[in-house]
mmCIF file of C-alpha atoms and ligand atoms in Angstrom:
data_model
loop_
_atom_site.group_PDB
_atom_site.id
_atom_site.type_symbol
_atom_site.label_atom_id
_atom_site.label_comp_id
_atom_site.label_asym_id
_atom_site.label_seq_id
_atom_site.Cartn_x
_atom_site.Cartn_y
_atom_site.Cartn_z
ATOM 1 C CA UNK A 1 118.083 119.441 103.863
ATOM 2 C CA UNK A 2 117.979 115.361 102.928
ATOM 3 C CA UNK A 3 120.987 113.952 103.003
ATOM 4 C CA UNK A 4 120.068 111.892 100.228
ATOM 5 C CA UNK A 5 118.757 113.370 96.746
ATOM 6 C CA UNK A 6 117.144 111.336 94.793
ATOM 7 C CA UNK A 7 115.622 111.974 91.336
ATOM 8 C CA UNK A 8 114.503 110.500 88.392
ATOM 9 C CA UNK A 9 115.082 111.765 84.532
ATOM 10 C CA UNK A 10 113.726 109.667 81.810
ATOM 11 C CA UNK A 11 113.846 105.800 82.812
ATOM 12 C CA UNK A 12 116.964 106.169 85.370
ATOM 13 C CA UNK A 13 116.671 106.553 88.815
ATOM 14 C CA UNK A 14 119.376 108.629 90.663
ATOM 15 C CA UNK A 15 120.603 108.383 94.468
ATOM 16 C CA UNK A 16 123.149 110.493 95.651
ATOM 17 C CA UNK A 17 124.719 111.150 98.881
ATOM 18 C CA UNK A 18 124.852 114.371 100.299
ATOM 19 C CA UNK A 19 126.919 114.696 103.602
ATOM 20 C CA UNK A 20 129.984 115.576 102.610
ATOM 21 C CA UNK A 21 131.415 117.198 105.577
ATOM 22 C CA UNK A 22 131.256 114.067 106.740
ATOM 23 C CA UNK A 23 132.632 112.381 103.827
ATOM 24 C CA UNK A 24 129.119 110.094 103.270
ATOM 25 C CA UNK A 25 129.350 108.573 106.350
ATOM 26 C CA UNK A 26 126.415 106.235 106.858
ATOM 27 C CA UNK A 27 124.352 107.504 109.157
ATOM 28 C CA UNK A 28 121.380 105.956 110.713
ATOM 29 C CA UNK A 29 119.478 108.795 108.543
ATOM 30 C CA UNK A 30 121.803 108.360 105.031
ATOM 31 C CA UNK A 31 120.751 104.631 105.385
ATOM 32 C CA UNK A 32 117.162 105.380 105.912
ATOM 33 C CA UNK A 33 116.888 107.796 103.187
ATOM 34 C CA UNK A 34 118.823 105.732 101.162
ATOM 35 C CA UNK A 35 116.084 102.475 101.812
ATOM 36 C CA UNK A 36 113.305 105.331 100.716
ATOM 37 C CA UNK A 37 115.107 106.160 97.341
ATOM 38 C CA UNK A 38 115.903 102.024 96.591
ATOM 39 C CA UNK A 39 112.009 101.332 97.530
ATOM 40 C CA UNK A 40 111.053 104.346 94.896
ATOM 41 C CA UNK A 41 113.470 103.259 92.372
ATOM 42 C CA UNK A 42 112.099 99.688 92.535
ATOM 43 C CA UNK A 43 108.569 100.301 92.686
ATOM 44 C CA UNK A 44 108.488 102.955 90.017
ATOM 45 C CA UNK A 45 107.236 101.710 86.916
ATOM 46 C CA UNK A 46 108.876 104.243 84.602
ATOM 47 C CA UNK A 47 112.413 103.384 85.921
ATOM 48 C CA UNK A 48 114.771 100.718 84.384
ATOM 49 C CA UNK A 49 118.002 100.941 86.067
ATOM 50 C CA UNK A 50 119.126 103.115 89.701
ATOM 51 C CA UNK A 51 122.609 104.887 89.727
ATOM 52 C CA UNK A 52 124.189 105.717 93.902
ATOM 53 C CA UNK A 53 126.703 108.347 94.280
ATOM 54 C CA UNK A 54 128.417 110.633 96.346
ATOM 55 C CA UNK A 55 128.979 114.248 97.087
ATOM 56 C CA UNK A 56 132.505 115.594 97.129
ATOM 57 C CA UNK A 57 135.461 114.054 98.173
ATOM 58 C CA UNK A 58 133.750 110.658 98.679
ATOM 59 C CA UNK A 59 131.360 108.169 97.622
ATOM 60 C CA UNK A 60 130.853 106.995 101.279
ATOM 61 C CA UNK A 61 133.387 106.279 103.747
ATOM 62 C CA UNK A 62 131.171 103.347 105.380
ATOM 63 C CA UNK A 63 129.525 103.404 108.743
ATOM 64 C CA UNK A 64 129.237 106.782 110.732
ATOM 65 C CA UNK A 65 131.985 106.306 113.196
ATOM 66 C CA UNK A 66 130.063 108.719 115.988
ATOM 67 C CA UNK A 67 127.143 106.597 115.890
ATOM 68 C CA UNK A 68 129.043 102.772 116.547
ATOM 69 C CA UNK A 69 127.361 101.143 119.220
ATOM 70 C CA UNK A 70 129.706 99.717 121.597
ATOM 71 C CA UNK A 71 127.716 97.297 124.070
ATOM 72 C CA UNK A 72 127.038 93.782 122.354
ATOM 73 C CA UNK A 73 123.310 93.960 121.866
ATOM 74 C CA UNK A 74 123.546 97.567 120.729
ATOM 75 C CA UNK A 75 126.430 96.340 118.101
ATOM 76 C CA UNK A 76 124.409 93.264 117.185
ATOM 77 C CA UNK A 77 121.081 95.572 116.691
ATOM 78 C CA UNK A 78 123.298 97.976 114.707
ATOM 79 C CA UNK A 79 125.015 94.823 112.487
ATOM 80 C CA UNK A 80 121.588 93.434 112.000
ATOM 81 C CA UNK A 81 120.344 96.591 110.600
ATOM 82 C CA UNK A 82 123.664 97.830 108.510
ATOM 83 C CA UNK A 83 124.213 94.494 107.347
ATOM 84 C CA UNK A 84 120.665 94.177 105.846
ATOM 85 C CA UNK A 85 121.326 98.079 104.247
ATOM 86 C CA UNK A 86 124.572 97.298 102.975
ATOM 87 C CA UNK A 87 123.193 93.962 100.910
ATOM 88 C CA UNK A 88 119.783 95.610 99.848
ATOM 89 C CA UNK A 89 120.953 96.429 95.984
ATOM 90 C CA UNK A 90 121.150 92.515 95.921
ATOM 91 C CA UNK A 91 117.568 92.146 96.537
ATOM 92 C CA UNK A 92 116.179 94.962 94.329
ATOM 93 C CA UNK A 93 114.640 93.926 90.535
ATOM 94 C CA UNK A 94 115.762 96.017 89.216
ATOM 95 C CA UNK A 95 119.917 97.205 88.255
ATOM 96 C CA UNK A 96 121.927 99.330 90.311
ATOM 97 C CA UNK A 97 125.106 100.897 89.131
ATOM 98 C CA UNK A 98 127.914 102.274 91.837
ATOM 99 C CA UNK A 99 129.669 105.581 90.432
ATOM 100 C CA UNK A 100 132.219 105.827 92.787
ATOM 101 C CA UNK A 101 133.257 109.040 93.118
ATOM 102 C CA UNK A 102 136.363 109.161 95.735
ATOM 103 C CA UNK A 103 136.545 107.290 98.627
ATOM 104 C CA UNK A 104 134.999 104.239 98.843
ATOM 105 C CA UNK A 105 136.012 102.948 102.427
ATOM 106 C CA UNK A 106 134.292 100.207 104.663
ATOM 107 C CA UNK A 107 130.642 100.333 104.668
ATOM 108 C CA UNK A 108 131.308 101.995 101.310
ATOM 109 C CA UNK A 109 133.171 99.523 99.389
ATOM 110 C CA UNK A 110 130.327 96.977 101.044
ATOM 111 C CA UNK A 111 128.022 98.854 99.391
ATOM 112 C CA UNK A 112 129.371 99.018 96.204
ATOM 113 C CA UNK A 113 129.611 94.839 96.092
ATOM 114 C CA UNK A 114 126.271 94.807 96.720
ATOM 115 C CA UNK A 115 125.792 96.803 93.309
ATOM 116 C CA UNK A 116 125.048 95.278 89.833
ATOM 117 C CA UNK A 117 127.880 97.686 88.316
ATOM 118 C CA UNK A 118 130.620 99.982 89.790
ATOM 119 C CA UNK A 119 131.866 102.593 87.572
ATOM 120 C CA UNK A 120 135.103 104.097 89.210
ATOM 121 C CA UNK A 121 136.015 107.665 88.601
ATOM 122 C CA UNK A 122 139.977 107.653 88.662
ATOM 123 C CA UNK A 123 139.744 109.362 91.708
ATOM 124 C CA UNK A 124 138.214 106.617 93.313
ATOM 125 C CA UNK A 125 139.968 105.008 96.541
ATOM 126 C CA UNK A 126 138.923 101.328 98.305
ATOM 127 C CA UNK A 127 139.504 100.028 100.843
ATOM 128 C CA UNK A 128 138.584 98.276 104.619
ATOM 129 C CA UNK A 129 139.691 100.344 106.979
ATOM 130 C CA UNK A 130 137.753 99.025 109.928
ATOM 131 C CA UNK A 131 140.754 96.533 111.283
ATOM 132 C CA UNK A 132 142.430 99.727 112.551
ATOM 133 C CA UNK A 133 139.629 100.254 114.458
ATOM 134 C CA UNK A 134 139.977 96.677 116.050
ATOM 135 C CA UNK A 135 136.882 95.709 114.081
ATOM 136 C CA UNK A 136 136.081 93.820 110.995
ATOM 137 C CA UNK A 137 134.355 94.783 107.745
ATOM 138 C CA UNK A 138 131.230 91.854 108.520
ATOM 139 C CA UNK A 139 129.793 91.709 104.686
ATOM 140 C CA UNK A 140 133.167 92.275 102.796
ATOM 141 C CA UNK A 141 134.572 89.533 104.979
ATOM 142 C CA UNK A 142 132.482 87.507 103.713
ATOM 143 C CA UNK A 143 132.129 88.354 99.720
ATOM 144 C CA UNK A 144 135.284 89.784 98.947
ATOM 145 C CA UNK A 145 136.722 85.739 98.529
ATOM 146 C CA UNK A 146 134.253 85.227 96.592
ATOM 147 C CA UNK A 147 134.252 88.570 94.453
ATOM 148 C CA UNK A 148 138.391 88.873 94.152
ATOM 149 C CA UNK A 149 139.526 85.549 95.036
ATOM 150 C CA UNK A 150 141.365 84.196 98.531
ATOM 151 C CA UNK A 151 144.562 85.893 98.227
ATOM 152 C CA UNK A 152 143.448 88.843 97.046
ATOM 153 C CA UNK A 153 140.834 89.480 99.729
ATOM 154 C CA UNK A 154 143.946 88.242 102.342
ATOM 155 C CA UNK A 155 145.682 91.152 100.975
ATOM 156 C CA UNK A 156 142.614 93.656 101.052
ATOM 157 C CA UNK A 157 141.597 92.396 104.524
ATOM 158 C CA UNK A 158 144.546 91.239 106.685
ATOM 159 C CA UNK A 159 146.337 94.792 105.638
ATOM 160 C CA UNK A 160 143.661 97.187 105.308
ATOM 161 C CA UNK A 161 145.532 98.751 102.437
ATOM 162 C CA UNK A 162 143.812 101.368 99.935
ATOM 163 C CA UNK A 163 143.694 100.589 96.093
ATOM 164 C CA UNK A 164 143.655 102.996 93.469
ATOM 165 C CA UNK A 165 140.679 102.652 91.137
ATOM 166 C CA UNK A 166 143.031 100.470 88.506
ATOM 167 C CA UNK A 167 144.162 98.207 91.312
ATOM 168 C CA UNK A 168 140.587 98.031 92.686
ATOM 169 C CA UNK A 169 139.712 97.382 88.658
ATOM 170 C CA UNK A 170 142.632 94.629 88.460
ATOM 171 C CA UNK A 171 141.308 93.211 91.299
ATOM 172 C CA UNK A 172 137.852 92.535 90.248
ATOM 173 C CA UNK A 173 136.118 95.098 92.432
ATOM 174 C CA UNK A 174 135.273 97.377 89.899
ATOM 175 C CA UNK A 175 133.469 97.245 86.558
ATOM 176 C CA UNK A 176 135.290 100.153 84.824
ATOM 177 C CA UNK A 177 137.596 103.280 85.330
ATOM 178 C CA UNK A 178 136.266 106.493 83.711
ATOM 179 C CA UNK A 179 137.646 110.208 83.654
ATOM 180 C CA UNK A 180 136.602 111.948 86.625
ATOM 181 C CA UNK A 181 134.313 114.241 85.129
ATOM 182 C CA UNK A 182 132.662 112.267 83.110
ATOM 183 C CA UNK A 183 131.544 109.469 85.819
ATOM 184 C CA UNK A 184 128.047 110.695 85.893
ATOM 185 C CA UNK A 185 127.607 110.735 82.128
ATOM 186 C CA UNK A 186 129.350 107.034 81.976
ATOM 187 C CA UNK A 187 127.066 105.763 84.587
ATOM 188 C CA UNK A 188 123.885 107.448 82.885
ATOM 189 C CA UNK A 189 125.079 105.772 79.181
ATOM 190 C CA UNK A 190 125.505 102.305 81.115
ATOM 191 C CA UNK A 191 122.308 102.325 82.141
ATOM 192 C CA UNK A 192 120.380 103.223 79.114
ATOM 193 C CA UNK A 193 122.315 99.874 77.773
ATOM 194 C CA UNK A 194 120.257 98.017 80.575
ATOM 195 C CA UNK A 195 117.298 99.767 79.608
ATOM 196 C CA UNK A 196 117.569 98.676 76.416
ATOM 197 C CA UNK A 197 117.139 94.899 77.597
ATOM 198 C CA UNK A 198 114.089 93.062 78.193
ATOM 199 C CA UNK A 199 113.137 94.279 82.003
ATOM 200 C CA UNK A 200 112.302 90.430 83.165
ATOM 201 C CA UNK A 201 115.285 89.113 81.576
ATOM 202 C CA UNK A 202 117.206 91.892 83.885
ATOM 203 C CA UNK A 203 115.697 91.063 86.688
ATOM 204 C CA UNK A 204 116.191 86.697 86.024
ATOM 205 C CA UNK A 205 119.658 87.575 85.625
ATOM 206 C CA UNK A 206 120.313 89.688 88.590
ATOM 207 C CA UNK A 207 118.734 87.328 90.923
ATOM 208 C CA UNK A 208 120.224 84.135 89.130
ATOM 209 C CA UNK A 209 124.172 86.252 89.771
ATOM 210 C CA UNK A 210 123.168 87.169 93.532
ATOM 211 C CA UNK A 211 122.324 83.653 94.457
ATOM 212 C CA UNK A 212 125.652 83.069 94.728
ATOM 213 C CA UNK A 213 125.245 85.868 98.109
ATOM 214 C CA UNK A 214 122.591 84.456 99.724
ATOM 215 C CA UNK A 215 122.557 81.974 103.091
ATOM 216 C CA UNK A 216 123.533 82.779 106.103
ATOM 217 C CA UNK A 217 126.896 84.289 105.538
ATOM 218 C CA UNK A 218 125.587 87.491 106.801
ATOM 219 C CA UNK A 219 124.329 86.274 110.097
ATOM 220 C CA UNK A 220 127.239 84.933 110.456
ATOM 221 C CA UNK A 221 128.988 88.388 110.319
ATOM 222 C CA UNK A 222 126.591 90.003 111.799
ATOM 223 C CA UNK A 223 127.035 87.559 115.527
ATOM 224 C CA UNK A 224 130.589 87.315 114.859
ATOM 225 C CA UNK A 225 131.620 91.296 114.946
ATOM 226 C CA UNK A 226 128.976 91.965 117.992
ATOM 227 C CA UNK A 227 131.072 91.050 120.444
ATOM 228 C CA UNK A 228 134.154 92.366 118.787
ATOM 229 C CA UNK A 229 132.832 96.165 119.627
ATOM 230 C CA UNK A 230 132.824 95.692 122.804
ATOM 231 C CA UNK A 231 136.326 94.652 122.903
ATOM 232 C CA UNK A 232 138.848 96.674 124.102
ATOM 233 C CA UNK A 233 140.733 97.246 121.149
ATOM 234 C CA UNK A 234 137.439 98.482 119.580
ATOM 235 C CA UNK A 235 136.974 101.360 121.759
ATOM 236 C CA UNK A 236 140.658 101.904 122.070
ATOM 237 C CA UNK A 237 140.550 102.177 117.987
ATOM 238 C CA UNK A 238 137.084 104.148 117.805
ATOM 239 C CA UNK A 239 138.518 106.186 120.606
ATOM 240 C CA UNK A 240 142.399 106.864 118.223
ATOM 241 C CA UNK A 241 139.960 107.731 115.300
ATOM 242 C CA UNK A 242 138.425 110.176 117.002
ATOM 243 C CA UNK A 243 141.604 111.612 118.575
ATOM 244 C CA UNK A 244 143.464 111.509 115.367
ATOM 245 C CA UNK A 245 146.183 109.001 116.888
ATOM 246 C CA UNK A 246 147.277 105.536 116.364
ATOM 247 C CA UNK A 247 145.841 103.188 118.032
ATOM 248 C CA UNK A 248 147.330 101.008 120.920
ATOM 249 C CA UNK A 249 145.723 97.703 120.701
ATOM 250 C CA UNK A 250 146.112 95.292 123.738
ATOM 251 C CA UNK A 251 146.795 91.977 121.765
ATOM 252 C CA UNK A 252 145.681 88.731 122.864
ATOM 253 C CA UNK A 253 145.820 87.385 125.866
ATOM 254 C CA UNK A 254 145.840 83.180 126.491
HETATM 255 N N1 COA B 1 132.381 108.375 110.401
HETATM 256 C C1 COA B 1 132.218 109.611 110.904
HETATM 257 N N2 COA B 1 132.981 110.656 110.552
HETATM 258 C C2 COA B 1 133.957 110.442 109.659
HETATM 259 C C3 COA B 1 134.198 109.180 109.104
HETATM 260 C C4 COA B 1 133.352 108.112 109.500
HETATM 261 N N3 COA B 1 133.485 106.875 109.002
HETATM 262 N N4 COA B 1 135.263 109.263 108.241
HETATM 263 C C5 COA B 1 135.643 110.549 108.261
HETATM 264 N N5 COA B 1 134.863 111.264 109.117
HETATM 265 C C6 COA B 1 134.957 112.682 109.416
HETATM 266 C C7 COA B 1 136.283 113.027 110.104
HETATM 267 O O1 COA B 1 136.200 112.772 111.503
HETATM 268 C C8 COA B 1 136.428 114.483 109.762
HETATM 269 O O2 COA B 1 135.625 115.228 110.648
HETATM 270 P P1 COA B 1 136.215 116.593 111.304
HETATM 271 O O3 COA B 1 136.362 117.538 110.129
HETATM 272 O O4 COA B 1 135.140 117.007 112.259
HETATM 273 O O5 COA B 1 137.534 116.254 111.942
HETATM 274 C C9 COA B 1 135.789 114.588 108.370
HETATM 275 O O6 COA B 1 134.973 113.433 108.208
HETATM 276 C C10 COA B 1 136.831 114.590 107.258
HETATM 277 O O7 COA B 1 137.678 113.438 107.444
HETATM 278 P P2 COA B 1 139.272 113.546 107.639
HETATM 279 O O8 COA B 1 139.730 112.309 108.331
HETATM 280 O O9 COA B 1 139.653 114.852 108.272
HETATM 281 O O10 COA B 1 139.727 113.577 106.102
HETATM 282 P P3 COA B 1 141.113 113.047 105.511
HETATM 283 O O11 COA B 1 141.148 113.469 104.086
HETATM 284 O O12 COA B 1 142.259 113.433 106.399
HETATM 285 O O13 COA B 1 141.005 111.427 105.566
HETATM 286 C C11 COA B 1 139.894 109.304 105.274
HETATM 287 C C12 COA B 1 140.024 110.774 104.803
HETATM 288 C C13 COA B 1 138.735 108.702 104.513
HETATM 289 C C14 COA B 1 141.189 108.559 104.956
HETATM 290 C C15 COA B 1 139.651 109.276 106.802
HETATM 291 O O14 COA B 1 138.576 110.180 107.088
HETATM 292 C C16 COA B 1 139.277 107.922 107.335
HETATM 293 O O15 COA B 1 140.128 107.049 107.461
HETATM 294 N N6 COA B 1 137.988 107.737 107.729
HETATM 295 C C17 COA B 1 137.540 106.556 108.426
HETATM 296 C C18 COA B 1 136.975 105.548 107.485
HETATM 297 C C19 COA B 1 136.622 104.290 108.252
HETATM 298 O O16 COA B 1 137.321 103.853 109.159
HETATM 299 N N7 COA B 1 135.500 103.687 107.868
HETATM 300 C C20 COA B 1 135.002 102.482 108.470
HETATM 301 C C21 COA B 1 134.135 102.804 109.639
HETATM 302 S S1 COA B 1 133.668 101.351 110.541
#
């Protein structure tokens, strides 16, 4: 069974992740299935506007802890290719709207910047998480000061706090809060409204907004985490994760 469905009904495109015993973890296959449904979204002529999602409990809670490379090179392969993932929406013509459905952790909430919209069911939870681990979230480091503004990011970042969806929405992260069960309907209705729209205006528009994210702040993230996994701290945090403990982290030394 994919752990990605994707379908397409009328002139909207739908992605949604199915692995939710492991909460939509990011997998090396979720991300390659997910590529395959953002190429066919794209490329299909019929459809205006794509809509991600989760199953269960989550909409993804960012990169599959199991699979972390921990030897530079590995990490820097593994960067390289989540970090181009994670900011793939941007590049797409054509819309893509987040309905988060829970959890929206790490690679998650990355994922969800990268979107055009992000529809938050009030269950929805964000949130960076990967400090605990002794690592750092490489794209939100970088667009979350742009998205929320310094101090707020300070707060998301240097804490690793969760918000609520109405914090996340006060903060700027989130285009709107619907009822839980209606997400999916919301999300559909939103993108009928961008259907309605001229489809080259759309895309002019999209492209003109994500200028703002391109450069080389990536790369940037992408060399300065590698080393960072194969820190101590790292595997002592991947390591607590795993054993359902608190981590000990070393500190710094002189
Ligand atoms: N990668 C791989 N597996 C993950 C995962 C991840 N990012 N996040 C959760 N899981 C797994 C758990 O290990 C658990 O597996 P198990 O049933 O075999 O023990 C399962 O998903 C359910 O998660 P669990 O932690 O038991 O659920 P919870 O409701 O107690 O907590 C979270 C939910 C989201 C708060 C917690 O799972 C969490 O903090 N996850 C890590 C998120 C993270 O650090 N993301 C950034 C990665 S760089």
């Amino acid at each position: 069974m994919s752990s990605v469905h994707y379908d397409v009904e009328g002139c909207v495109a739908t992605a949604r992740i199915d692995r939710a015993d492991r909460l939509n973890a990011l997998s090396g296959e979720v991300q390659a299935r997910l590529t395959e449904a953002f190429a066919a979204a794209d490329s299909a002529p019929g459809v205006r506007a794509l809509i991600v999602t989760g199953t269960g409990r989550a909409f993804s809670v960012g990169a599959d802890i199991d699979e972390l490379a921990t030897d530079p090179e590995g990490a820097a392969r593994q960067l390289h290719a989540s970090l181009t993932f994670l900011s793939s929406p941007e590049r797409m013509r054509k819309p893509v709207i987040a309905a988060v459905n829970g959890y929206a952790l790490g690679g998650g909430l990355e994922l969800s910047l990268a979107c055009d919209f992000v529809l938050a069911s009030e269950k929805a939870v964000f949130g960076v998480p990967e400090p605990t681990l002794g690592v750092v979230p490489g794209m939100a480091m970088q667009r979350l000061p742009k998205i929320v503004g310094i101090m707020r990011a300070r707060e998301i970042l240097l804490t690793a706090r969760r918000l609520s969806a109405t914090e996340a929405h006060a903060y700027g992260l989130v285009t709107r809060v619907v009822p839980h069960e209606k997400l999916m309907d919301e999300a559909r209705a939103l993108a009928q409204d961008v259907a309605r729209l001229g489809p080259h205006a759309v895309e002019l528009l999209k492209a003109t907004i994500n200028r703002n994210f391109q450069g080389d702040d990536l790369l940037y993230a992408e060399r300065a985490n590698a080393w960072l996994f194969a820190t101590r701290d790292a595997a002592e945090g991947i390591r607590a994760f795993r054993e359902k403990r608190a981590p000990n982290f070393g500190g710094l030394s002189a």
